mmCIF file of C-alpha atoms and ligand atoms in Angstrom:
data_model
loop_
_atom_site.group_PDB
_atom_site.id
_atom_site.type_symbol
_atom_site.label_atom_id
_atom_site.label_comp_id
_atom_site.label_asym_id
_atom_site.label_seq_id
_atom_site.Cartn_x
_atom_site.Cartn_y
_atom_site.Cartn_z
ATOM 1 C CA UNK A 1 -2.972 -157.540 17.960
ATOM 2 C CA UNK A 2 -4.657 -155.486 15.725
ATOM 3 C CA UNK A 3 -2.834 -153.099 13.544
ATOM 4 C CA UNK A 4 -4.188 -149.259 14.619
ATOM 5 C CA UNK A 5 -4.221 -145.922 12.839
ATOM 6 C CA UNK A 6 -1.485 -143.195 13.738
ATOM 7 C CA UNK A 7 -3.580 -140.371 15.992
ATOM 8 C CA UNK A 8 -2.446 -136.814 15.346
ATOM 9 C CA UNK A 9 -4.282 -133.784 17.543
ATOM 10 C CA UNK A 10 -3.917 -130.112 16.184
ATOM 11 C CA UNK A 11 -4.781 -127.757 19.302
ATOM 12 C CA UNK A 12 -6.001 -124.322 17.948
ATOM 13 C CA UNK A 13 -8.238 -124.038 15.340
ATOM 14 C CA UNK A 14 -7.529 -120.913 13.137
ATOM 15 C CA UNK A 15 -6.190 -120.980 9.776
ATOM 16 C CA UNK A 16 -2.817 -122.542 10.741
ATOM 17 C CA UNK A 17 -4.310 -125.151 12.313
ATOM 18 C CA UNK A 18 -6.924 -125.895 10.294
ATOM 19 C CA UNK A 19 -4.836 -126.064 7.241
ATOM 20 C CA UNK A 20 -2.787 -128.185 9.083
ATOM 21 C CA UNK A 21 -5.337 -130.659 10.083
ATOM 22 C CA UNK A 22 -6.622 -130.659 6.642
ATOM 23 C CA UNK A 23 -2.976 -131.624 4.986
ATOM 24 C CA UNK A 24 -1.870 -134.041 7.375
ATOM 25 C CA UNK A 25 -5.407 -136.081 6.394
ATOM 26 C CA UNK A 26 -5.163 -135.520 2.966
ATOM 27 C CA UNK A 27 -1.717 -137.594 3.343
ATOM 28 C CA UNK A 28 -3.451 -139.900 5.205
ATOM 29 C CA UNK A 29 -0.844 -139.868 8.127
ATOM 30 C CA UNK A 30 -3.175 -140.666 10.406
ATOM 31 C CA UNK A 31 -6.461 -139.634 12.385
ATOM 32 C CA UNK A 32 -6.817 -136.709 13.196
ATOM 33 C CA UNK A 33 -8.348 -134.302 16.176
ATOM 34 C CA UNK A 34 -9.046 -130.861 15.963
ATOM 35 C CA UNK A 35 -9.374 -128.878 19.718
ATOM 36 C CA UNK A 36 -9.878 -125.167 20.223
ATOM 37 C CA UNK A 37 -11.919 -123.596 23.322
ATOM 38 C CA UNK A 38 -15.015 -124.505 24.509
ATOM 39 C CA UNK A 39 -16.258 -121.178 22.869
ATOM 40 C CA UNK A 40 -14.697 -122.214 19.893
ATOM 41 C CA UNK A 41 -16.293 -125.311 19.803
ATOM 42 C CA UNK A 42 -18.948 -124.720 16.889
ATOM 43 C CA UNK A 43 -16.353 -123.692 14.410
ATOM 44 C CA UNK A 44 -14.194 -126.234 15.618
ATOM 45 C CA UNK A 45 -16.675 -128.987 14.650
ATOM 46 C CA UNK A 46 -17.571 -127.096 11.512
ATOM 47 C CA UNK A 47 -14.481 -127.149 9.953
ATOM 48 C CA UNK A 48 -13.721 -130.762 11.617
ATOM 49 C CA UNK A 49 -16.855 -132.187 9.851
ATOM 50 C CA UNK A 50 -16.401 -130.043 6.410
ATOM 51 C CA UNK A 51 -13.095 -131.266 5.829
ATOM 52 C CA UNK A 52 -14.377 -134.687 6.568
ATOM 53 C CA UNK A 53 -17.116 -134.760 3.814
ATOM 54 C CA UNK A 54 -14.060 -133.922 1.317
ATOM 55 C CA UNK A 55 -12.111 -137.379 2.248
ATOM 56 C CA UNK A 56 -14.292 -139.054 -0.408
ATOM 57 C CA UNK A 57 -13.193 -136.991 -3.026
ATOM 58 C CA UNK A 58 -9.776 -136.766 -1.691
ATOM 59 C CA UNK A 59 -10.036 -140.638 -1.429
ATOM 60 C CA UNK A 60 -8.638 -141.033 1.886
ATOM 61 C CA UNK A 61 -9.478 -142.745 4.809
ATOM 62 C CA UNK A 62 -8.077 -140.636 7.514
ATOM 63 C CA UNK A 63 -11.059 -139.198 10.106
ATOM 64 C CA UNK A 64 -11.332 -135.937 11.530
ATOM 65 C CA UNK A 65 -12.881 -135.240 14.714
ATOM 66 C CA UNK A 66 -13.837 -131.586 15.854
ATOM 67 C CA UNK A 67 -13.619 -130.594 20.030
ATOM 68 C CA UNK A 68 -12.939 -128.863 22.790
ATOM 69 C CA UNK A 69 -12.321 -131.734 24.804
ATOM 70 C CA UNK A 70 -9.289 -132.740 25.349
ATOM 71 C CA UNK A 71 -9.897 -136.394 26.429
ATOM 72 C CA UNK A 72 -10.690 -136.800 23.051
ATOM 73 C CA UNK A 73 -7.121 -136.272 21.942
ATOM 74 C CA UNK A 74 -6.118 -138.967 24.630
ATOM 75 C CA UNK A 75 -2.918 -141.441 23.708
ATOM 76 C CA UNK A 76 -2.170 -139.196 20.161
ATOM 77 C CA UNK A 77 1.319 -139.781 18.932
ATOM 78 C CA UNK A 78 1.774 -136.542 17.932
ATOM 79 C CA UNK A 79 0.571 -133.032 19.415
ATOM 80 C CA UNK A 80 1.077 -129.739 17.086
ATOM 81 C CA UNK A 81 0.695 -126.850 19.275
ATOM 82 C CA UNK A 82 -0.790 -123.758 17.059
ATOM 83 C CA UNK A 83 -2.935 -122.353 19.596
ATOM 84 C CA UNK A 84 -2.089 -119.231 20.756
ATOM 85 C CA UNK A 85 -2.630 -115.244 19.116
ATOM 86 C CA UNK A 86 -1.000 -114.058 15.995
ATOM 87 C CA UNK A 87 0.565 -111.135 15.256
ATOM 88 C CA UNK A 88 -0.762 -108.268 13.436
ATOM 89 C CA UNK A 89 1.170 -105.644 11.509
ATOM 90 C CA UNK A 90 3.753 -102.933 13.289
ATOM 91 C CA UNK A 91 3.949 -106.211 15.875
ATOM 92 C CA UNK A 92 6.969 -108.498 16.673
ATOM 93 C CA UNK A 93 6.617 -111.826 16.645
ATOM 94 C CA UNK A 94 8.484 -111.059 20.422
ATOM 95 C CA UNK A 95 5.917 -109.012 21.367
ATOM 96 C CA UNK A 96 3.416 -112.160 21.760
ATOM 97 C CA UNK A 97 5.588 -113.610 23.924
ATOM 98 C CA UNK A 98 3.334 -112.995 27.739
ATOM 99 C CA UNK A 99 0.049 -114.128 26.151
ATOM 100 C CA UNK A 100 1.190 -117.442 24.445
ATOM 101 C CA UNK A 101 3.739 -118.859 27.416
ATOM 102 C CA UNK A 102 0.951 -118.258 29.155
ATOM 103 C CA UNK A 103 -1.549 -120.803 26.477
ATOM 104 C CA UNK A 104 1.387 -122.872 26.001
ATOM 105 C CA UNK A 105 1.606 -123.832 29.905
ATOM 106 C CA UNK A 106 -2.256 -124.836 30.319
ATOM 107 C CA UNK A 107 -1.721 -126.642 26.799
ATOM 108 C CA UNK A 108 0.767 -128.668 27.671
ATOM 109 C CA UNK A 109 -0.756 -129.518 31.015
ATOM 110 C CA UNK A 110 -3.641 -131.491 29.574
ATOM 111 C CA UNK A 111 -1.612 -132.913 26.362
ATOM 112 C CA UNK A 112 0.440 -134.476 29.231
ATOM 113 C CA UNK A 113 -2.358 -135.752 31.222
ATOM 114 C CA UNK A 114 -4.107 -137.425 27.729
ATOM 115 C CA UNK A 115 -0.856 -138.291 25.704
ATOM 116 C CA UNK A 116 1.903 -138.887 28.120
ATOM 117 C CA UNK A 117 3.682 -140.734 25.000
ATOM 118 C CA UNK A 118 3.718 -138.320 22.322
ATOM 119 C CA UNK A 119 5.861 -136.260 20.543
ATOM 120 C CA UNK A 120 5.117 -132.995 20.609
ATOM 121 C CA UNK A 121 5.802 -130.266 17.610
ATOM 122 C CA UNK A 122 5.321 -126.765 18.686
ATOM 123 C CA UNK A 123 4.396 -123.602 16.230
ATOM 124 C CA UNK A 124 3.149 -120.957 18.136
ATOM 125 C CA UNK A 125 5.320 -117.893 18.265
ATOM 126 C CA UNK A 126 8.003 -116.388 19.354
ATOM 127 C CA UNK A 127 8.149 -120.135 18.363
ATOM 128 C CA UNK A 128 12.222 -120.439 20.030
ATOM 129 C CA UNK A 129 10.845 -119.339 23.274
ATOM 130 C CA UNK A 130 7.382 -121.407 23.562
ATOM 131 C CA UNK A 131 9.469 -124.248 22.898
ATOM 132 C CA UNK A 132 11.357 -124.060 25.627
ATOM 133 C CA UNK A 133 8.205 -122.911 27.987
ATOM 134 C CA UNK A 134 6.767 -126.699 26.539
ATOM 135 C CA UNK A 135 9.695 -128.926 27.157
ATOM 136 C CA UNK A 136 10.126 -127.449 30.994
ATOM 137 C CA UNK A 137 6.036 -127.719 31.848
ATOM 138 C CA UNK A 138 5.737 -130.960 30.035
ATOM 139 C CA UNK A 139 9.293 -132.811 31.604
ATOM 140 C CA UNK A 140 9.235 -134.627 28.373
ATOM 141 C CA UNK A 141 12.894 -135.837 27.103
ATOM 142 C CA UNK A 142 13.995 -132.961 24.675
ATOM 143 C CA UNK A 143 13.822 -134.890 21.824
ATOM 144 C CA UNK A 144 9.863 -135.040 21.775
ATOM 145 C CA UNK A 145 9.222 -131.764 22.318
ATOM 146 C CA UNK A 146 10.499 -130.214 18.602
ATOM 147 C CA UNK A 147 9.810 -126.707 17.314
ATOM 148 C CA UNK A 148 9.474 -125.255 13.875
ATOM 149 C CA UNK A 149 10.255 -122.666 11.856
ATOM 150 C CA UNK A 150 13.380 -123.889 10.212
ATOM 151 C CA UNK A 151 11.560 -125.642 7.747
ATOM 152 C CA UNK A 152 9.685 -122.658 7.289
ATOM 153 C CA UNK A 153 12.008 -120.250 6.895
ATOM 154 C CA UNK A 154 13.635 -123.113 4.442
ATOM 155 C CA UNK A 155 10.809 -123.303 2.455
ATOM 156 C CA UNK A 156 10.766 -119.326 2.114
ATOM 157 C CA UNK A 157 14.416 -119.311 1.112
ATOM 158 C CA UNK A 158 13.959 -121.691 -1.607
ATOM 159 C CA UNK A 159 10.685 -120.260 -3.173
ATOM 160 C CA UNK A 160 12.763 -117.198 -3.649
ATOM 161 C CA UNK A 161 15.803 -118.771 -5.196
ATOM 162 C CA UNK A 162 13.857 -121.199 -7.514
ATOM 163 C CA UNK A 163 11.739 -117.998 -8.545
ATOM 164 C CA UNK A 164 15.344 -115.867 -9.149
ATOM 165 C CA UNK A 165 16.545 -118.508 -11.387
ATOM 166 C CA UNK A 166 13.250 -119.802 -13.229
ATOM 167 C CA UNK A 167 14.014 -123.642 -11.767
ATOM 168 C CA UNK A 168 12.029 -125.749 -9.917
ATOM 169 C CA UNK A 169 12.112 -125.737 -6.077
ATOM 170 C CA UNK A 170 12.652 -129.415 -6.103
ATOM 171 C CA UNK A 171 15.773 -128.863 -6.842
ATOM 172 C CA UNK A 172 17.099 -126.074 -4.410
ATOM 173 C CA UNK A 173 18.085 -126.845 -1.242
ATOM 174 C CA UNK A 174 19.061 -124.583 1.723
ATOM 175 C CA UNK A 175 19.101 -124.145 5.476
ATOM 176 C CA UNK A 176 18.413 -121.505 7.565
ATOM 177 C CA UNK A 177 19.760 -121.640 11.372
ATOM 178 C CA UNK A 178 19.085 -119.655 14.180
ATOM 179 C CA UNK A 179 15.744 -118.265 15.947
ATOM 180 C CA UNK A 180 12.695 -117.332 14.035
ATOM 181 C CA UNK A 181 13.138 -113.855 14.066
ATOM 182 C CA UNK A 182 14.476 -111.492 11.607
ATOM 183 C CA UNK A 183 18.504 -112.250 12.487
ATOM 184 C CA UNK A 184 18.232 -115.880 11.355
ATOM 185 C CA UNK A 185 20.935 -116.919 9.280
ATOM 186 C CA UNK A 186 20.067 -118.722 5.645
ATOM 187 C CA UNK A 187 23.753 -120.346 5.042
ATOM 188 C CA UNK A 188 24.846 -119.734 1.746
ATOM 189 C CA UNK A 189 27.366 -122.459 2.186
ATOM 190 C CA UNK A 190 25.237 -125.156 2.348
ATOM 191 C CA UNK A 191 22.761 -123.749 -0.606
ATOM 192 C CA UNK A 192 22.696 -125.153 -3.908
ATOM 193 C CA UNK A 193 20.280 -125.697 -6.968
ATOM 194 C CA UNK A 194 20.556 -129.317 -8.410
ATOM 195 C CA UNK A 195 23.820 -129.247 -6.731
ATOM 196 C CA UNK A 196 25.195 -126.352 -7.734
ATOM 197 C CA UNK A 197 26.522 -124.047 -5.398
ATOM 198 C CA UNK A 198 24.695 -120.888 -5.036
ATOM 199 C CA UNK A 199 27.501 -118.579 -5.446
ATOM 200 C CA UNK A 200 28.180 -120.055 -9.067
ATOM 201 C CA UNK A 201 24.343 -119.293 -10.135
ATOM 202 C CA UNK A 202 23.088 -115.770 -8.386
ATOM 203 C CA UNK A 203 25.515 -112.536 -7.672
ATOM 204 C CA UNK A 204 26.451 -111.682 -4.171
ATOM 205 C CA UNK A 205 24.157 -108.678 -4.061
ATOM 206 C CA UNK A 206 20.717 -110.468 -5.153
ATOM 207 C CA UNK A 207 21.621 -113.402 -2.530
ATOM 208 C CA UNK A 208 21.842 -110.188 -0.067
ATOM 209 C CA UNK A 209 18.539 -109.184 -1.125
ATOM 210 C CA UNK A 210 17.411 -112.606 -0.916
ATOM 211 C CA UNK A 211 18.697 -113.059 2.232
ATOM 212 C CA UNK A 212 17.131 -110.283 3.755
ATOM 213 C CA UNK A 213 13.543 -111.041 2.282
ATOM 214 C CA UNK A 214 13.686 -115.056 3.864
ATOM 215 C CA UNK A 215 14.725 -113.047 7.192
ATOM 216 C CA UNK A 216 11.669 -110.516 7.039
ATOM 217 C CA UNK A 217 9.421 -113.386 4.818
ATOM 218 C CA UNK A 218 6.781 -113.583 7.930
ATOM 219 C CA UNK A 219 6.489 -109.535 8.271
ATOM 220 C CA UNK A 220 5.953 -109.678 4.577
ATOM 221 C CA UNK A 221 2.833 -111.883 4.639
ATOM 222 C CA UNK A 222 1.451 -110.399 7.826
ATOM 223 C CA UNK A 223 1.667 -106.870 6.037
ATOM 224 C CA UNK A 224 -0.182 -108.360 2.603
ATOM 225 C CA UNK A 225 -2.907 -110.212 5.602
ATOM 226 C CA UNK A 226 -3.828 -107.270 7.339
ATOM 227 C CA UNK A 227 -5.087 -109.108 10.105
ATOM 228 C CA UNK A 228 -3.275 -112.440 11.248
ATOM 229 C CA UNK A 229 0.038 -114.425 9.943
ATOM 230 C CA UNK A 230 1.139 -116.571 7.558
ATOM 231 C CA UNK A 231 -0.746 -120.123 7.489
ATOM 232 C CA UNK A 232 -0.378 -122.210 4.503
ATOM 233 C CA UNK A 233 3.585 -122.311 4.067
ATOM 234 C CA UNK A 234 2.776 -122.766 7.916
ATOM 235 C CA UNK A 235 1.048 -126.072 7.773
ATOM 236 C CA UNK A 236 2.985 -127.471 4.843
ATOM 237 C CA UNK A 237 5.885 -127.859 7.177
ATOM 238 C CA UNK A 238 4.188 -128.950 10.383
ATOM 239 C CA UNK A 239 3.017 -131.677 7.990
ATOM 240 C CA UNK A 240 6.756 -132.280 7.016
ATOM 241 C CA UNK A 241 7.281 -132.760 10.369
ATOM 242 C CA UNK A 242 4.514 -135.024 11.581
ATOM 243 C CA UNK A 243 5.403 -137.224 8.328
ATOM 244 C CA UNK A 244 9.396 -137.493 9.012
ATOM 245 C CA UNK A 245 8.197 -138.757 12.524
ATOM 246 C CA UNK A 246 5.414 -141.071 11.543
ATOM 247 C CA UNK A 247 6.702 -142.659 8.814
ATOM 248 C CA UNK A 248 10.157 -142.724 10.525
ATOM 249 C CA UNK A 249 11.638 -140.718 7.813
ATOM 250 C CA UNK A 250 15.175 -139.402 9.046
ATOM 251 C CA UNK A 251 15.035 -136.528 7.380
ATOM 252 C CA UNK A 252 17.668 -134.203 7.759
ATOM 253 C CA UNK A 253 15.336 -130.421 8.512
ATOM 254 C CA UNK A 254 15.736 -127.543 10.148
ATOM 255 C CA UNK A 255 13.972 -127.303 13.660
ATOM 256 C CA UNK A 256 13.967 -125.934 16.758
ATOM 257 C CA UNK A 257 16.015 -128.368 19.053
ATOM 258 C CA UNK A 258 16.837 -128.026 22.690
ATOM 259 C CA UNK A 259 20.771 -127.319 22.774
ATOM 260 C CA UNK A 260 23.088 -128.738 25.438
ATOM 261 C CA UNK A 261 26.346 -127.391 24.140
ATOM 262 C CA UNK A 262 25.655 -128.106 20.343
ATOM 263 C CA UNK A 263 26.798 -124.708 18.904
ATOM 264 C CA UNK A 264 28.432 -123.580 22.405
ATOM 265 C CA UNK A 265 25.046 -123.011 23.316
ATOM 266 C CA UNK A 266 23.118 -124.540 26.854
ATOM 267 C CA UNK A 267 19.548 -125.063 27.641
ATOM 268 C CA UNK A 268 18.525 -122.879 24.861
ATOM 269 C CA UNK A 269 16.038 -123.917 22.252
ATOM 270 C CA UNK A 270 17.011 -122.993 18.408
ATOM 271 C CA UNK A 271 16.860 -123.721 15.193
ATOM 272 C CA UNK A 272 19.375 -125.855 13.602
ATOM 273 C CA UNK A 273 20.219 -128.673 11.210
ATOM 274 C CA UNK A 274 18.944 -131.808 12.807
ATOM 275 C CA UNK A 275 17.423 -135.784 11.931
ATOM 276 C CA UNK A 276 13.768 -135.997 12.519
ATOM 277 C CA UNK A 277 12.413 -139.580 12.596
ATOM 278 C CA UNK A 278 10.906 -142.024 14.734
ATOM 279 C CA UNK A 279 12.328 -140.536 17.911
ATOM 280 C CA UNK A 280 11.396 -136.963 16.935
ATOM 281 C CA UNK A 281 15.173 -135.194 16.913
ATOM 282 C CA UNK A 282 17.258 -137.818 16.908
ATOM 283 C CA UNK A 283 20.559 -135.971 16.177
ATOM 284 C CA UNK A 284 21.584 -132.050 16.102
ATOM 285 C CA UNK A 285 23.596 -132.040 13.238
ATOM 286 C CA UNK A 286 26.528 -129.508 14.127
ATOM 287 C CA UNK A 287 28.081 -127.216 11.031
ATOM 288 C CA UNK A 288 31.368 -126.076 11.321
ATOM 289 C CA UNK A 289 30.771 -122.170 10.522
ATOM 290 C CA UNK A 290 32.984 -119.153 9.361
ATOM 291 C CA UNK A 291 34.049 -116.618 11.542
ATOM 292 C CA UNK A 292 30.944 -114.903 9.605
ATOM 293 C CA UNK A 293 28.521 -117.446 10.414
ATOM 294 C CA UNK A 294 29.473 -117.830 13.799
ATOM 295 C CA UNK A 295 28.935 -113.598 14.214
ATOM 296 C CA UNK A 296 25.603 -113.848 12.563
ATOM 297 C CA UNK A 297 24.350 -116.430 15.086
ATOM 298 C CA UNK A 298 25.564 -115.300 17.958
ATOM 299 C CA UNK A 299 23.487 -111.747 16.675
ATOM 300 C CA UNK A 300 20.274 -114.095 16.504
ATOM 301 C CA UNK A 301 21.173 -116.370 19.634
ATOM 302 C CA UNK A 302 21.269 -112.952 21.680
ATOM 303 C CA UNK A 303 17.358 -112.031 20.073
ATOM 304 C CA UNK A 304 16.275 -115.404 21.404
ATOM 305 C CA UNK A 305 17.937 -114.975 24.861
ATOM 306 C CA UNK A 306 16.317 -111.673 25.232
ATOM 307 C CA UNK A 307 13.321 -112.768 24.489
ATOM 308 C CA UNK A 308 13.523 -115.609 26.955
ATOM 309 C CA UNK A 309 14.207 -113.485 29.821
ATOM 310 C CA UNK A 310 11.059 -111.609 28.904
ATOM 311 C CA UNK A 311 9.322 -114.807 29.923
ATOM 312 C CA UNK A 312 6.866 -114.689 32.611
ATOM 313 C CA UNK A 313 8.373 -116.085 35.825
ATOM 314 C CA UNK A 314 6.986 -119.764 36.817
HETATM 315 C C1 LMR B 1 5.826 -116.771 9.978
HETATM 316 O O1 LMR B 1 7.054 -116.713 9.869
HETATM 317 O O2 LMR B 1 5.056 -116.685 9.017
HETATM 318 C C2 LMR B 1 5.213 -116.982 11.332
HETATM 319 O O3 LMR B 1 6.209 -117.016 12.300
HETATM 320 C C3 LMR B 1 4.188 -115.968 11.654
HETATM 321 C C4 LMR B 1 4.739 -114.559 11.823
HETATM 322 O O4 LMR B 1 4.268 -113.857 12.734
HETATM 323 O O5 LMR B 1 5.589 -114.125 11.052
#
């Protein structure tokens, strides 16, 4: 039987999305569709067939198709959600919450009608929440239905740690647990440069202050944006994410997993350590945590939970 390329479908179009489709071709994971609304559509097919003419230069073979149809994302292997609205400054990313359960429902409907098989990575915020609202409307197995933001928030972390000590972020590593929201918890712990233990390289007052600018990290682009949300550190690690699956990576990232007991927590969707390969999550990787740690998570577990019961009902 003949060997076939990977199929990847981005739903939303906007920058996020866009930049999304655009890096996971340029790595040539795959082919990839592009869907927004029908009144979208133009743009959609704009930016589908722009980013196309650049594959020669690129030197890639990956195609990129442009719709609002969602037959033409049928039998994908993977499904990033971005769709949905953004926040805007003096907003929470909480305060989006009504609109995009309400996009994430209808979303999932069709990419469960076209790609009853796939694994599903969702972006769109309050991202903990709209995970959840995925998993129950598409009665997928938890591990294909996978949320980010820990890489994010990661990827934040160590920008400002590599910048602090004039290294290269190759070589700092970090995680950050908890929801997306501004009481996530970067552990310090498990942080390091080249191996190094954090606490031996930066005083405990700058990690504070470092700290506290991962936690507010999205606020801080959306108030240098004006008008929409952070996109490019964004896409980079949806693309992470579609990789470690396609390519059956196992790589040990931050997401946002669906918890059934793993840190005393039930049916809850958060972020945490966990091994994202072949079978999307295919272990929550549990951290034993200080009486600290445990305080400062149970702070951002209760910001998810509220948020959740702000959910519209069924
Ligand atoms: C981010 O962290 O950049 C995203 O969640 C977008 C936002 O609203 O902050």
């Amino acid at each position: 039987m003949a060997i076939k390329r990977r199929k990847i479908s981005v739903i939303g179009s906007g920058f996020t999305g866009a930049t999304t489709a655009l890096m996971v071709a340029q790595k040539e994971l795959g082919d990839v569709v592009l869907l927004d609304i029908p009144n979208m559509e133009g743009p959609t097919k704009g930016k589908a067939l722009d980013m196309l003419e650049s594959t020669p230069v690129q030197g890639v073979d990956s195609t990129i198709t442009g719709t609002s149809s969602y037959e033409d994302t049928k039998d994908s292997d993977v499904v990033v959600i971005t769709a949905g609205i953004a926040r805007k400054p003096g907003m929470s990313r909480d305060d989006l919450v009504a609109t995009n359960a309400k996009i994430m429902k209808s979303v999932t409907k069709e990419v469960v009608k076209y790609s009853p098989n796939s694994y599903i990575i969702v972006l769109t915020n309050p991202a903990d929440a709209m995970t959840y609202t995925v998993y129950k409307e598409s009665g997928f197995p938890k591990n294909r239905v996978i949320g980010q933001s820990g890489v994010l928030d990661t990827a934040r972390f160590r920008t400002f740690v590599a910048q602090e000590l004039n290294v290269s972020v190759e070589d700092v590593t970090g995680f950050v647990l908890g929801g997306h929201g501004d009481d996530m918890v970067p552990l310090i712990r498990y942080s390091a440069a080249g191996g190094v233990p954090l606490t031996k390289l930066i005083a405990p007052e700058r990690i504070e202050e470092i700290v506290e600018r991962t936690r507010k990290g999205g606020g801080e682009i959306v108030g240098l944006l004006g008008n929409g949300s952070a996109y490019y550190a964004p896409a980079a690690s949806l693309t992470q994410m579609v990789e470690a699956i396609l390519k059956d990576k196992k790589r040990i990232i931050p997401t946002i997993a669906y918890l059934e007991g793993e840190y005393g927590q039930h049916d809850l969707y958060l972020g945490v350590p966990t091994i994202l390969g072949g079978d999307g999550i295919e272990k929550v990787i549990e951290l034993d945590l200080t009486e600290e740690e445990k305080a400062q998570l149970d702070k951002s577990v209760q910001s998810v939970r509220n948020v959740m019961a702000a959910l519209p009902a069924e």
